[in-house]
XYZ file of C-alpha atoms in Angstrom:
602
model
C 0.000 0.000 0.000
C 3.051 2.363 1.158
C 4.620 1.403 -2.347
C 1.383 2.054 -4.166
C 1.050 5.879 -2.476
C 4.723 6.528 -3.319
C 4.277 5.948 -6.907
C 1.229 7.747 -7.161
C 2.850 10.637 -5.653
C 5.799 10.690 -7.685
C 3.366 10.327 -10.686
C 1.584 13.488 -9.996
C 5.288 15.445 -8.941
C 6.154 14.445 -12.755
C 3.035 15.369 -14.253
C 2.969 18.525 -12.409
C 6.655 19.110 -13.831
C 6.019 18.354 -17.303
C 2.715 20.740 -16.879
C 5.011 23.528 -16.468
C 7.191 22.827 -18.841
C 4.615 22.734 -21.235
C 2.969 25.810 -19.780
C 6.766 27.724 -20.160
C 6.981 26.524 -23.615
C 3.392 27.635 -24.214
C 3.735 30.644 -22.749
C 7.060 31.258 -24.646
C 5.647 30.495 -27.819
C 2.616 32.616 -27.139
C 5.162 35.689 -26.524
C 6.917 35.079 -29.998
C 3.321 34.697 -31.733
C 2.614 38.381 -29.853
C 6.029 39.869 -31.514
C 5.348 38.210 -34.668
C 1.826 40.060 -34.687
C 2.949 43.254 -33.758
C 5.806 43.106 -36.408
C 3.084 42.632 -39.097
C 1.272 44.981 -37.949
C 3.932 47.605 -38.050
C 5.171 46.145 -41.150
C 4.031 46.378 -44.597
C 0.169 45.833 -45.460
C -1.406 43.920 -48.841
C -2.208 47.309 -49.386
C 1.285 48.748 -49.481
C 2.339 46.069 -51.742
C -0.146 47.147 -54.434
C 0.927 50.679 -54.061
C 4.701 49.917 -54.379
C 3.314 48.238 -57.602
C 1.287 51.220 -58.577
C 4.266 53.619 -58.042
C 6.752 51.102 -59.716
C 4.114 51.217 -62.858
C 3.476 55.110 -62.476
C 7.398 55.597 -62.762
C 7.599 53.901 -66.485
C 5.242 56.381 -67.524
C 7.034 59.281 -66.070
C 10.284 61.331 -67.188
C 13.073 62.299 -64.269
C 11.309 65.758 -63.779
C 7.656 64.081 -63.229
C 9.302 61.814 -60.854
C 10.647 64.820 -58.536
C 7.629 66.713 -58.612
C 9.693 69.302 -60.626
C 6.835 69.069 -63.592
C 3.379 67.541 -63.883
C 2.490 63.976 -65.115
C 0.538 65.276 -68.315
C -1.357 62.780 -70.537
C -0.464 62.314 -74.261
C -1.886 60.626 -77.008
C 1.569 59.234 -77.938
C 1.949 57.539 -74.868
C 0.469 54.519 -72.809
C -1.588 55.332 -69.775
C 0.098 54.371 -66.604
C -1.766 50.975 -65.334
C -3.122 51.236 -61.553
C -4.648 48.502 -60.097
C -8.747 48.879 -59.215
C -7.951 48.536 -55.512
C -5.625 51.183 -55.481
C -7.861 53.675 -57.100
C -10.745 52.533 -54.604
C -11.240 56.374 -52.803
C -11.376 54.480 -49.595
C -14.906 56.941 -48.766
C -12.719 59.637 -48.929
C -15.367 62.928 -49.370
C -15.215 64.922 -52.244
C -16.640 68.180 -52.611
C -17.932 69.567 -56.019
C -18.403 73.225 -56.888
C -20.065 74.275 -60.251
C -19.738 77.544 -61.713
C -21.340 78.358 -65.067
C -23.688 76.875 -68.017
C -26.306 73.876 -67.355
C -23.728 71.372 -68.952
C -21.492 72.158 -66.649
C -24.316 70.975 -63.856
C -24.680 67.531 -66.123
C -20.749 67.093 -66.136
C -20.747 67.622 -62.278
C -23.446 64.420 -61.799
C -21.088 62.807 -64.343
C -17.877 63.387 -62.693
C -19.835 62.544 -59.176
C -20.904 59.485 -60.506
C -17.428 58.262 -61.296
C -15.952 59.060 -58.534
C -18.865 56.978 -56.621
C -18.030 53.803 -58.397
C -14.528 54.222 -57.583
C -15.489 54.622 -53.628
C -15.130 58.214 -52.981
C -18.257 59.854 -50.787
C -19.748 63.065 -52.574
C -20.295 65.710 -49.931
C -22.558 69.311 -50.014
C -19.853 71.207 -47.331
C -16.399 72.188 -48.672
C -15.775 72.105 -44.964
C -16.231 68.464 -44.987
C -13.768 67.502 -48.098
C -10.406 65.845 -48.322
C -10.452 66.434 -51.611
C -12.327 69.733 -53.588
C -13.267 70.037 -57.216
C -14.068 73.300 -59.197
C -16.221 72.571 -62.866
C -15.155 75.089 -64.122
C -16.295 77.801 -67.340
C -14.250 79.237 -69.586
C -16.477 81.658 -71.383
C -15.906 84.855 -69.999
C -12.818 86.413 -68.370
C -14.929 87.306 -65.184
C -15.966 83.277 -64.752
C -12.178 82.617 -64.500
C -11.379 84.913 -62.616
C -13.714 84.153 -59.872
C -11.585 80.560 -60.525
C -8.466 81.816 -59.293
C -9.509 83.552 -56.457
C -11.414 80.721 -55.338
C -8.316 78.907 -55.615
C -6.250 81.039 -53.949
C -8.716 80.477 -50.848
C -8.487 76.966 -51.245
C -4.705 76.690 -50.896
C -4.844 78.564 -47.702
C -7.812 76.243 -46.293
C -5.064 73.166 -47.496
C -2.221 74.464 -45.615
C -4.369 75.024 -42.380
C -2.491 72.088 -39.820
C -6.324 71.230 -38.582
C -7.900 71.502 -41.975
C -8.807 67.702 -43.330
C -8.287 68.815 -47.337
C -5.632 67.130 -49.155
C -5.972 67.236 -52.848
C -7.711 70.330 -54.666
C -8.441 69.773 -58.463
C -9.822 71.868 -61.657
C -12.489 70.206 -64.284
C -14.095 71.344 -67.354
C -13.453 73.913 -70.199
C -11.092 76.457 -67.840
C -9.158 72.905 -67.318
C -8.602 72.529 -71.221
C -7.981 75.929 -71.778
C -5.159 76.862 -69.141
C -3.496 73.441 -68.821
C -0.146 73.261 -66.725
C -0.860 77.273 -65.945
C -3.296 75.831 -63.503
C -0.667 73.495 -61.914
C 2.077 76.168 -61.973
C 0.912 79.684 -61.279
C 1.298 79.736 -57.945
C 0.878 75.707 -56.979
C -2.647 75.865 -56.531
C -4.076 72.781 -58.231
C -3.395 69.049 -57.937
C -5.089 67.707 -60.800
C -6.718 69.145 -63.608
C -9.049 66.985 -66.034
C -10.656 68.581 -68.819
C -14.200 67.607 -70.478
C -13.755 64.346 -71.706
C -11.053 62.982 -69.423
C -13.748 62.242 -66.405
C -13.314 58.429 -66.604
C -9.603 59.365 -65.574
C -10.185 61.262 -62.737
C -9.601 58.499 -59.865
C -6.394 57.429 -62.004
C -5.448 61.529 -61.570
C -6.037 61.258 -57.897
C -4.235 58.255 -57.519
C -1.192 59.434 -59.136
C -1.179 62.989 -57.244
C -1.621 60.766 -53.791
C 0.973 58.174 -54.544
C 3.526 60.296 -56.146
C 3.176 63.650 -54.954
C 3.533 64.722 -58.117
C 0.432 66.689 -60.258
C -1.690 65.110 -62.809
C -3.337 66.364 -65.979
C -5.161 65.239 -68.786
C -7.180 67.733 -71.025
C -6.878 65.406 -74.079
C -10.236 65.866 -76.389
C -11.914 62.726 -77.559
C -13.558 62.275 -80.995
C -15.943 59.976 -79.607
C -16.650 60.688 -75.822
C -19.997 61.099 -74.849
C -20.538 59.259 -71.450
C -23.613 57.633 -72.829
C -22.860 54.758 -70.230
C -23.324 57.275 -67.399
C -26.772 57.661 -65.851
C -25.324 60.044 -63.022
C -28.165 60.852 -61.344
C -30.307 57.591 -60.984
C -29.717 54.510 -59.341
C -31.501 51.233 -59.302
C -32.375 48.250 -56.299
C -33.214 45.739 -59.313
C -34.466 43.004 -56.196
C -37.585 45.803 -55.398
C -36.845 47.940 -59.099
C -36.978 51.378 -56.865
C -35.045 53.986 -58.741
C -34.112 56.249 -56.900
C -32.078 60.125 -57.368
C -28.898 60.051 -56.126
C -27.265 62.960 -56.590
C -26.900 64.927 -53.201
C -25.030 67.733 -54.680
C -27.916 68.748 -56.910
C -30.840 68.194 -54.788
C -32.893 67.106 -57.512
C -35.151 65.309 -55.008
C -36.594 68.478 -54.143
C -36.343 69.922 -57.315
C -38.161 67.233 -59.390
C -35.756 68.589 -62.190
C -32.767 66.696 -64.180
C -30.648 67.281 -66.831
C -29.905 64.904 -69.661
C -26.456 65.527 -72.276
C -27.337 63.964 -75.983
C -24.058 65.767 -77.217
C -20.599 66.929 -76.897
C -18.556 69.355 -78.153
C -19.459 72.285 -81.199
C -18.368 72.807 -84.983
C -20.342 75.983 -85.435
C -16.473 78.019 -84.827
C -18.547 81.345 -83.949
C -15.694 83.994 -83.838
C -16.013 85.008 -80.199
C -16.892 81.396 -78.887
C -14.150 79.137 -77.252
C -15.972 75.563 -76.519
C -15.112 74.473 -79.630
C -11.434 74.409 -78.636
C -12.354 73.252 -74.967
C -15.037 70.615 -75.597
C -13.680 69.351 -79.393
C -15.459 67.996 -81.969
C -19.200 67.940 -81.888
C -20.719 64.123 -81.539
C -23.640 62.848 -80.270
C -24.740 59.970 -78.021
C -27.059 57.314 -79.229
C -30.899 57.832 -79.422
C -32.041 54.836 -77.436
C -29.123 55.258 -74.591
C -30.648 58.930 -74.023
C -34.325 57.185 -73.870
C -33.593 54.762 -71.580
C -31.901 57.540 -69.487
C -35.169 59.320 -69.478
C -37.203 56.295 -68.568
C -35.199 55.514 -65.450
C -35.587 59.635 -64.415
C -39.072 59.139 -64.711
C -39.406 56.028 -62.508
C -37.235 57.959 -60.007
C -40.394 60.871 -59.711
C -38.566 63.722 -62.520
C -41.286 65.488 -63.810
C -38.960 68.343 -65.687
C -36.145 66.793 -68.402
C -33.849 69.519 -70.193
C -31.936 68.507 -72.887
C -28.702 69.327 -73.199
C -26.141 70.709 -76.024
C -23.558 73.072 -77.215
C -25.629 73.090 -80.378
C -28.691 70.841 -79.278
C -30.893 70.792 -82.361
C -27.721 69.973 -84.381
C -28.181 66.841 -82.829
C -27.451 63.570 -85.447
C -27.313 59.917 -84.591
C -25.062 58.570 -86.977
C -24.389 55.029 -87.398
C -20.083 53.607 -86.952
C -19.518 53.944 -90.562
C -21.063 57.113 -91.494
C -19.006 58.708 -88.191
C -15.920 57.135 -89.951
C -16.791 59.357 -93.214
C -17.256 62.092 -91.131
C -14.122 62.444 -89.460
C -11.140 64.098 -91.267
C -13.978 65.902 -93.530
C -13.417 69.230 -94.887
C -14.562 72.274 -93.930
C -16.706 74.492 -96.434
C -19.193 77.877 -96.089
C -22.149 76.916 -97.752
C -25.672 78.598 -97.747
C -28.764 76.811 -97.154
C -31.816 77.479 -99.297
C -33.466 78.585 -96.313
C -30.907 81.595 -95.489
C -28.940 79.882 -92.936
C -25.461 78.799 -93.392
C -22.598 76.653 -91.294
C -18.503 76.871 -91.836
C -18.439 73.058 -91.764
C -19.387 69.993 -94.032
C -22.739 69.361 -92.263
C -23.199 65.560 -92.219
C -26.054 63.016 -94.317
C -28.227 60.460 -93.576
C -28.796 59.533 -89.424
C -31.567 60.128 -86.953
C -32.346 63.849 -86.416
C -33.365 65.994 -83.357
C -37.290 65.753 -84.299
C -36.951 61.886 -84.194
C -35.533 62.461 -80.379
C -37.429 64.950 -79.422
C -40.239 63.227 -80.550
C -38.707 60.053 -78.824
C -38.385 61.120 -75.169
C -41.667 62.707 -75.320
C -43.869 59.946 -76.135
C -41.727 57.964 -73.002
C -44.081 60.173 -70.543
C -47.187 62.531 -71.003
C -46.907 63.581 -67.416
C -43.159 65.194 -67.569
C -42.114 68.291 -69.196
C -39.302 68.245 -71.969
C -37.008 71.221 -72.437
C -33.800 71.570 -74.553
C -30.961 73.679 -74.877
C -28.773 75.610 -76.302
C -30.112 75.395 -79.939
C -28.892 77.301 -82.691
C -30.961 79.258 -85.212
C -29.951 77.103 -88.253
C -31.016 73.842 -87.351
C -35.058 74.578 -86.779
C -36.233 72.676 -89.864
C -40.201 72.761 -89.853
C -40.682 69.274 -88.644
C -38.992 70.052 -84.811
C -41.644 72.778 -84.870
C -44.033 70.233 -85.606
C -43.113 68.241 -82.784
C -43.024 71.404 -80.284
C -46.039 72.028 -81.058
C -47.834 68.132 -81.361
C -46.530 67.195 -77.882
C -48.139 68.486 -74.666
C -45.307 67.865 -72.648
C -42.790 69.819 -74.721
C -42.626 73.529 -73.577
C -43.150 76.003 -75.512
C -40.361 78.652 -74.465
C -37.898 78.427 -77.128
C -34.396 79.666 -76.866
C -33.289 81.296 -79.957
C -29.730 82.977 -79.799
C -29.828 86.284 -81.684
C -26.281 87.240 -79.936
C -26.822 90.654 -81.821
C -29.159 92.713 -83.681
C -27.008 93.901 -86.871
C -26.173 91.824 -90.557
C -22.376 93.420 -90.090
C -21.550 92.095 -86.561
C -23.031 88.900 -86.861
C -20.806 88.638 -90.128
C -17.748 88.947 -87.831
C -19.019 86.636 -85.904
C -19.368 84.139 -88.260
C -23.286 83.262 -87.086
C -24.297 82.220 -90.600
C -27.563 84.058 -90.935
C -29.004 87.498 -91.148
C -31.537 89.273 -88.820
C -34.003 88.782 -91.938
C -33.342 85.184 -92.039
C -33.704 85.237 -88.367
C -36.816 86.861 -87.830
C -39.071 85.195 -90.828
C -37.732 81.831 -88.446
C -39.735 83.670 -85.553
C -42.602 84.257 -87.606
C -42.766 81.238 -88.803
C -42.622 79.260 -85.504
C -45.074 81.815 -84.258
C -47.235 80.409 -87.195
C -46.667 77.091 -86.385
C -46.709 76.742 -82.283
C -49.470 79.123 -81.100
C -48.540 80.965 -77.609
C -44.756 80.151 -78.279
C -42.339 82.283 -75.904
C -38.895 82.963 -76.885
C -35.297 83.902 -74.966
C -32.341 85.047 -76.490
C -28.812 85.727 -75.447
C -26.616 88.835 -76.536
C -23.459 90.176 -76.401
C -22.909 93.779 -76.265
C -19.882 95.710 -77.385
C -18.542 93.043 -79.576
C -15.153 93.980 -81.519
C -15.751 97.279 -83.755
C -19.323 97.236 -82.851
C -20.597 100.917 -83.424
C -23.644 103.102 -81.543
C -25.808 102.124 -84.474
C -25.205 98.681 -84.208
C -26.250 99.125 -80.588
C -29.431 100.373 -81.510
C -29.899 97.665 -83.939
C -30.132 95.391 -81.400
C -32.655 97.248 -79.570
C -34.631 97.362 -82.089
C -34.777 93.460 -82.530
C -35.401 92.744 -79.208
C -38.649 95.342 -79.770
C -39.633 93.541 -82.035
C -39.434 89.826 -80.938
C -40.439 90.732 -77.202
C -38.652 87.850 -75.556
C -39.503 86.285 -72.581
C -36.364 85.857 -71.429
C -32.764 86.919 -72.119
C -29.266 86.906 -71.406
C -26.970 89.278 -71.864
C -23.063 89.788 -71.451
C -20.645 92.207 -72.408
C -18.316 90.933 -74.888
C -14.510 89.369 -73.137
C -11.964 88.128 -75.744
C -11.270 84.646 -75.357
C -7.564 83.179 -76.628
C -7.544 80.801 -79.542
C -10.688 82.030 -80.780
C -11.069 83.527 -84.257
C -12.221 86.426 -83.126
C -8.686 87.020 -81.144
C -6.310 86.398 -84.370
C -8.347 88.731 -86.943
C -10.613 90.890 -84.170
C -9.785 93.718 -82.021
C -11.448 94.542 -78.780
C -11.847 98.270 -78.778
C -15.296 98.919 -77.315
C -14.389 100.548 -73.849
C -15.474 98.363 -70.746
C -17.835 101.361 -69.247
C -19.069 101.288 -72.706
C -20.088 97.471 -72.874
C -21.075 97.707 -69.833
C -24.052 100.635 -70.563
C -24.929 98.870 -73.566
C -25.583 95.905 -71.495
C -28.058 98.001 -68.906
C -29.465 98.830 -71.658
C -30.747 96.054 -73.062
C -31.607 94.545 -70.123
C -33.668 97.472 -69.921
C -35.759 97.431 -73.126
C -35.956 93.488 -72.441
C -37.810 94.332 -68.681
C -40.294 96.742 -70.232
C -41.195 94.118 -73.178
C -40.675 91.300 -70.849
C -43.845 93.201 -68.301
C -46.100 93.817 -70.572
C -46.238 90.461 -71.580
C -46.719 89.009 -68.239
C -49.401 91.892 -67.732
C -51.353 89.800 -70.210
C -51.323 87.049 -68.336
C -53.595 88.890 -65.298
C -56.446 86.832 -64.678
C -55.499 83.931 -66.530
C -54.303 80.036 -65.304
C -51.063 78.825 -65.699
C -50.309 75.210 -65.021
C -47.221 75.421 -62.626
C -45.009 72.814 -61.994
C -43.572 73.331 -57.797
C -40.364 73.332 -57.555
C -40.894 73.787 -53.406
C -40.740 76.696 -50.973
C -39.822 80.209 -51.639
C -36.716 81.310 -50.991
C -38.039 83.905 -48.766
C -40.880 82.621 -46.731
C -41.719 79.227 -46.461
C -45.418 80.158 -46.280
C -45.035 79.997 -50.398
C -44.501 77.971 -53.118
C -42.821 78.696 -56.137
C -42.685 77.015 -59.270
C -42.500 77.787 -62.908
C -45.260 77.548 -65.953
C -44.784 76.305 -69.522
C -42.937 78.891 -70.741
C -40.656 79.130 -67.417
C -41.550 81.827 -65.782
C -41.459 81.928 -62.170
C -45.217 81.518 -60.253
C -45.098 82.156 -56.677
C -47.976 80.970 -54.600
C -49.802 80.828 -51.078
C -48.507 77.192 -49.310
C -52.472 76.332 -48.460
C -54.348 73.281 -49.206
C -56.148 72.627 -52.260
C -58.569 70.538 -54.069
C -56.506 67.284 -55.692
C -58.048 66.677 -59.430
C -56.023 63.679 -59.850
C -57.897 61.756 -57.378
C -61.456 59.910 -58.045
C -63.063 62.316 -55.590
C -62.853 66.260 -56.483
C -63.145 66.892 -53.055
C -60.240 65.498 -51.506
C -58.043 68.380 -50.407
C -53.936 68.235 -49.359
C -50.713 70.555 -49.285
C -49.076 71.167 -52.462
C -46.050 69.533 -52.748
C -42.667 69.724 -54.908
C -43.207 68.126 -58.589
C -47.078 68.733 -58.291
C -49.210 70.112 -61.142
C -51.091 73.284 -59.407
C -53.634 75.789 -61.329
C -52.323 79.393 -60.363
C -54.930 82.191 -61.180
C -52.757 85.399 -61.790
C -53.014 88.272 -59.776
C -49.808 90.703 -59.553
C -46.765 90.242 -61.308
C -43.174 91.677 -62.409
C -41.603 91.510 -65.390
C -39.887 88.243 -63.983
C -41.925 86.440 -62.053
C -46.377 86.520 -61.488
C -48.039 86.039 -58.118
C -51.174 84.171 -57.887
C -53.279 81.883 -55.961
C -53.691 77.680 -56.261
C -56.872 76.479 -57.775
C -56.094 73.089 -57.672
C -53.565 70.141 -58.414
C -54.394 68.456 -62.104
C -52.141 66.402 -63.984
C -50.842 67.968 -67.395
C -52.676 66.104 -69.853
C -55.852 66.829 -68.477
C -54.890 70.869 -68.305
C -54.080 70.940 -71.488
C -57.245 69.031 -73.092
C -59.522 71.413 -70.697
C-alpha cells in the first residue's frame, strides 16, 4: 500500500513538472506569436504592396522631372496610360466636394464626374468644410468666370495648408481645365489635378497618381468619340424591389423634381467670339435609345422636368459607326442653305435627327415636361416645330440665340444668318406653335461694334419681345477667331451701358407680356418653398416663368373624388390664377392640383 502511495505521488510530482514545462513553452511560444503580430502589424500591409506596384508602374510612364515633382504627369496621345490597379484607385470613402460655376452642362458634367468618382469609392459631400479632396467645374467663357476661378483657388490653398484643416488634394475640371493646362498646376501651386471635359473616366487614375507620387496630374486630351452615354449620373436602381431612386446629393434634384440629360458633346459651329469648340472638341452625339432609356429611369425615379442638353442641341445627329468614320477628317466648307442659314463646316447626311428624339423622349411620358438647350438658329427645320407644337409635354419657351441685332456684326461673328433670315424663323414658328415664348442671349460691345449697331439690337429685341434673355458684355477669349483677326476696342464702361441697356428694353417688353397674363391660369409645376418665406410655393409655368404661390391646401383633381383636399407639394401640377406680377416672375393663388394632360385638353 506504502509502495502504491509513493508511486502515485511521484506520478503526480512528474506530471505537475512536465505541466510547467509545457505551460513555459506555451507561454514562450505565445510571446513570440505576440512579436510576430505586432511586427506585421507595423510592417508592410497587402495594401502597401499594391501601391509599391502602382508607383513602380506610375514611374515607367514618367520622365526624371515628373518623378521629382519638378513638372506635372501630363497625358499624351503618344503615350500609354500608366496601369493602376482597381484597388488602389478605390477612394477608400474619402469625401469629395464639387463646386459648379457656369452653363447647365457644366451641372450635367458635375453628376457625371460625381458618378465616377462613386463607383470608384469616394463619398460626394454638399460642405467644402467636410472635403479631403475639392473640385471646381469650371467655365471658360468669360474672363470674369475665370477669374472668380483663381480667387477661389487662392482660398483653397490657404484652407489646405491650415495644420487642422482635413483637405488634401484640390483639383480643376471642365473647359477652364482645357484651356489653361499646366498654368493651372504652376501659377502659384494651386491645383493638384486638372481633367478637362472628356477625361472624367480618368479622374480616380489623376487622384491616384497625385496621392501616390506627390507629383500633379493632368489630362485635357479631347476625344472624338466621348460622350458618357454609359453614365446615368443621377439615378440609381435596387433591381431586387426595381426602386429607382435620385442620387445625386449635390444637386438636390429630389426636391427639385428637375434633371438634366447631355445627348451631345462638343461644337463645330467656330462662332468667332466662342471658345468651346477648342475646350469641348469635336461635336458628336450619343445614341438615341441610350438617351431614352436615361429618361425612362428619371421618370421612374419621380422627374417630372427633363432639359436637354447641347452646345448646339438641335444639331443633334445619330449617326451610325460607318457614317461617323466618313465624317471624321472631312473638310470644312461655307455653304448657304436654301433657307438663309449657313454653317462653316461639311454638315453631315443620312442619321436620326433631333425631331426623331425629341419626338422620342416625349412619347416615353405625357406627365413630364421636356425642355432643350442651347439650340442654334440654323437647325429649326419645320418638322422640330411640328413636334413642339404636337406634344403636350414639350414647352413652348424656345431659346433662340440672336447674340446681336445687326447683318455686319453677326458677319464677324461668323453666325451664318441674317436678322431677316432670323426673324421670318420667328414668324414662322409663331405660325406654327401658337402661344410660343422665346429667350435670347446677346453680347454687347462686340469687336468694332458701333452706336448704331447698338441700336440695332434694340430694335430686334422690340420687335421679338422675348420672354427671357441673357446678356453679357463681350470678353476676348484666346484661340478664338475672333482674337487672331478681331480687335477689342469697345471701352469696358461702354459694354457695360450697352448691357443696362438692353436689359432694360428686355424688362419693359418682358412686363407687358406678363401683364397679359392677369387673370389667366397657368399650369405650374412646384419646384418647393420660396426662398423667402416658407409660407409659399414657387414654381414655374410652360414657358418658365417663375409663379409664386400661397402654401395652403387645395382641391386634388387627380384623385377619383374632387373633393379630396392636401398641401401642395414639390413636382405637383397646381392651377395658379394670376393676380400681380413683375416683369420676372407673377403672383397668384392655387386652384387646384391636375395632372398635365388633363390641363391641357380642358
Amino acid at each position: 500500500m506504502e509502495l502504491l502511495k509513493c508511486c502515485r505521488i511521484l506520478q503526480r510530482i512528474e506530471n505537475s513538472i512536465i505541466c510547467r514545462k509545457r505551460f513555459h513553452i506555451e507561454r514562450k511560444c505565445l510571446n513570440k506569436l505576440e512579436a510576430f503580430k505586432e511586427r506585421l502589424e507595423s510592417g508592410p500591409q497587402f495594401d502597401d504592396f499594391l501601391r509599391e506596384d502602382a508607383i513602380n508602374e506610375i514611374n515607367k510612364h514618367l520622365t526624371k522631372s515628373e518623378k521629382s515633382g519638378n513638372i506635372a504627369y501630363i497625358a499624351k496621345r503618344s503615350s500609354i496610360a500608366p496601369y493602376i490597379d482597381k484597388r488602389v484607385l478605390d477612394g477608400k470613402q474619402r469625401t469629395v466636394c464639387i463646386e459648379t460655376y457656369g452653363c447647365q452642362m457644366n451641372v450635367n458634367d458635375t453628376e457625371i464626374a460625381a458618378k465616377i468618382l462613386r463607383d470608384y469609392n469616394y463619398q460626394i459631400v454638399n460642405e467644402v468644410k467636410d472635403a479631403n479632396i475639392i473640385l471646381l467645374m469650371t467655365c471658360a467663357i468669360r474672363e470674369g468666370a475665370e477669374h472668380k476661378i483663381w480667387q477661389r483657388l487662392k482660398y483653397l490653398r490657404s484652407m489646405k495648408q491650415s495644420a487642422n484643416n482635413v483637405l488634401k488634394q484640390v483639383g480643376v475640371l471642365g473647359c477652364m481645365a482645357e484651356r489653361l493646362k499646366t498654368k493651372l498646376i504652376e501659377k502659384d501651386k494651386l491645383v493638384d489635378i486638372v481633367a478637362g471635359p472628356d477625361s472624367y473616366r480618368d479622374l480616380p487614375k489623376l487622384l491616384a497618381i497625385n496621392n501616390l507620387n506627390a507629383v500633379n496630374a493632368v489630362n485635357v486630351l479631347l476625344s472624338m468619340d466621348e460622350t458618357y452615354a454609359d453614365i446615368v449620373p443621377t439615378v440609381t436602381c435596387d433591381t431586387n424591389e426595381e426602386n429607382y431612386l435620385i442620387e445625386s446629393p449635390e444637386r438636390k434634384l429630389q426636391t427639385a423634381k428637375k434633371a438634366y440629360v447631355s445627348i451631345m458633346r462638343g461644337c463645330d459651329n467656330m462662332c468667332s467670339y466662342c471658345i468651346v469648340p477648342f475646350t469641348r472638341g469635336k461635336e458628336r452625339s450619343r445614341d438615341l435609345q441610350s438617351i431614352v432609356n436615361e429618361v425612362k429611369l428619371l421618370t421612374k425615379a419621380g422627374i417630372k422636368e427633363i432639359t436637354l442638353l447641347g452646345q448646339n442641341v438641335n444639331s443633334y445627329r445619330c449617326l451610325s459607326d460607318t457614317q461617323q468614320k466618313e465624317e471624321i477628317n472631312s473638310h470644312n466648307e461655307y455653304k448657304l442653305s436654301s433657307d438663309g442659314f449657313r454653317t462653316v463646316y461639311k454638315q453631315k447626311i443620312g442619321g436620326l435627327r433631333f425631331d426623331t428624339l425629341l419626338d422620342s423622349v416625349a412619347k416615353v411620358d405625357e406627365e413630364v415636361r421636356f425642355r432643350f438647350t442651347s439650340p442654334h438658329p440654323k437647325d429649326f427645320p419645320s418638322s422640330v416645330l411640328h413636334v413642339i407644337n404636337n406634344h403636350r409635354n414639350v414647352c413652348k419657351l424656345v431659346h433662340l440665340p440672336a447674340q446681336s441685332g445687326s447683318n455686319v456684326i453677326l458677319e464677324q461673328m461668323r453666325r451664318g444668318y441674317t436678322i431677316e433670315a432670323y426673324l421670318d424663323l420667328v414668324k414662322k414658328m409663331r405660325e406654327t406653335i401658337p402661344n410660343v415664348g422665346f429667350s435670347s442671349d446677346f453680347i454687347c460691345g462686340y469687336c468694332g461694334e458701333t452706336e448704331a449697331q447698338h441700336e440695332q439690337t434694340l430694335d430686334l429685341i422690340d420687335k421679338v419681345k422675348y420672354n427671357y434673355i441673357f446678356v453679357f458684355p463681350y470678353s476676348m477669349r484666346e484661340k478664338t477667331h475672333a482674337f487672331h483677326r478681331h480687335v477689342d476696342d469697345v471701352p469696358k464702361d461702354v459694354k457695360n451701358r450697352r448691357v443696362k441697356e438692353v436689359a432694360e428694353v428686355f424688362r419693359r417688353n418682358a412686363l407687358k407680356l406678363n401683364e397679359a397674363l392677369l387673370g389667366t391660369h397657368q399650369l405650374v409645376l412646384v419646384e418647393g418653398l420660396s426662398k423667402r418665406s416658407n409660407d409659399h410655393f414657387v414654381g414655374r409655368n410652360d414657358l418658365n416663368t417663375k409663379v409664386i404661390f400661397p402654401n395652403v391646401k387645395v382641391k386634388d383633381r387627380t384623385k377619383s373624388s374632387l373633393n379630396d383636399e392636401r398641401n401642395v407639394a414639390p413636382g405637383d401640377y397646381v392651377v395658379v390664377e394670376v393676380h400681380k406680377c413683375t416683369s420676372e416672375t407673377l403672383t397668384g393663388v392655387p386652384l387646384f392640383i391636375t395632372r398635365l394632360a388633363d390641363f391641357q385638353v380642358n
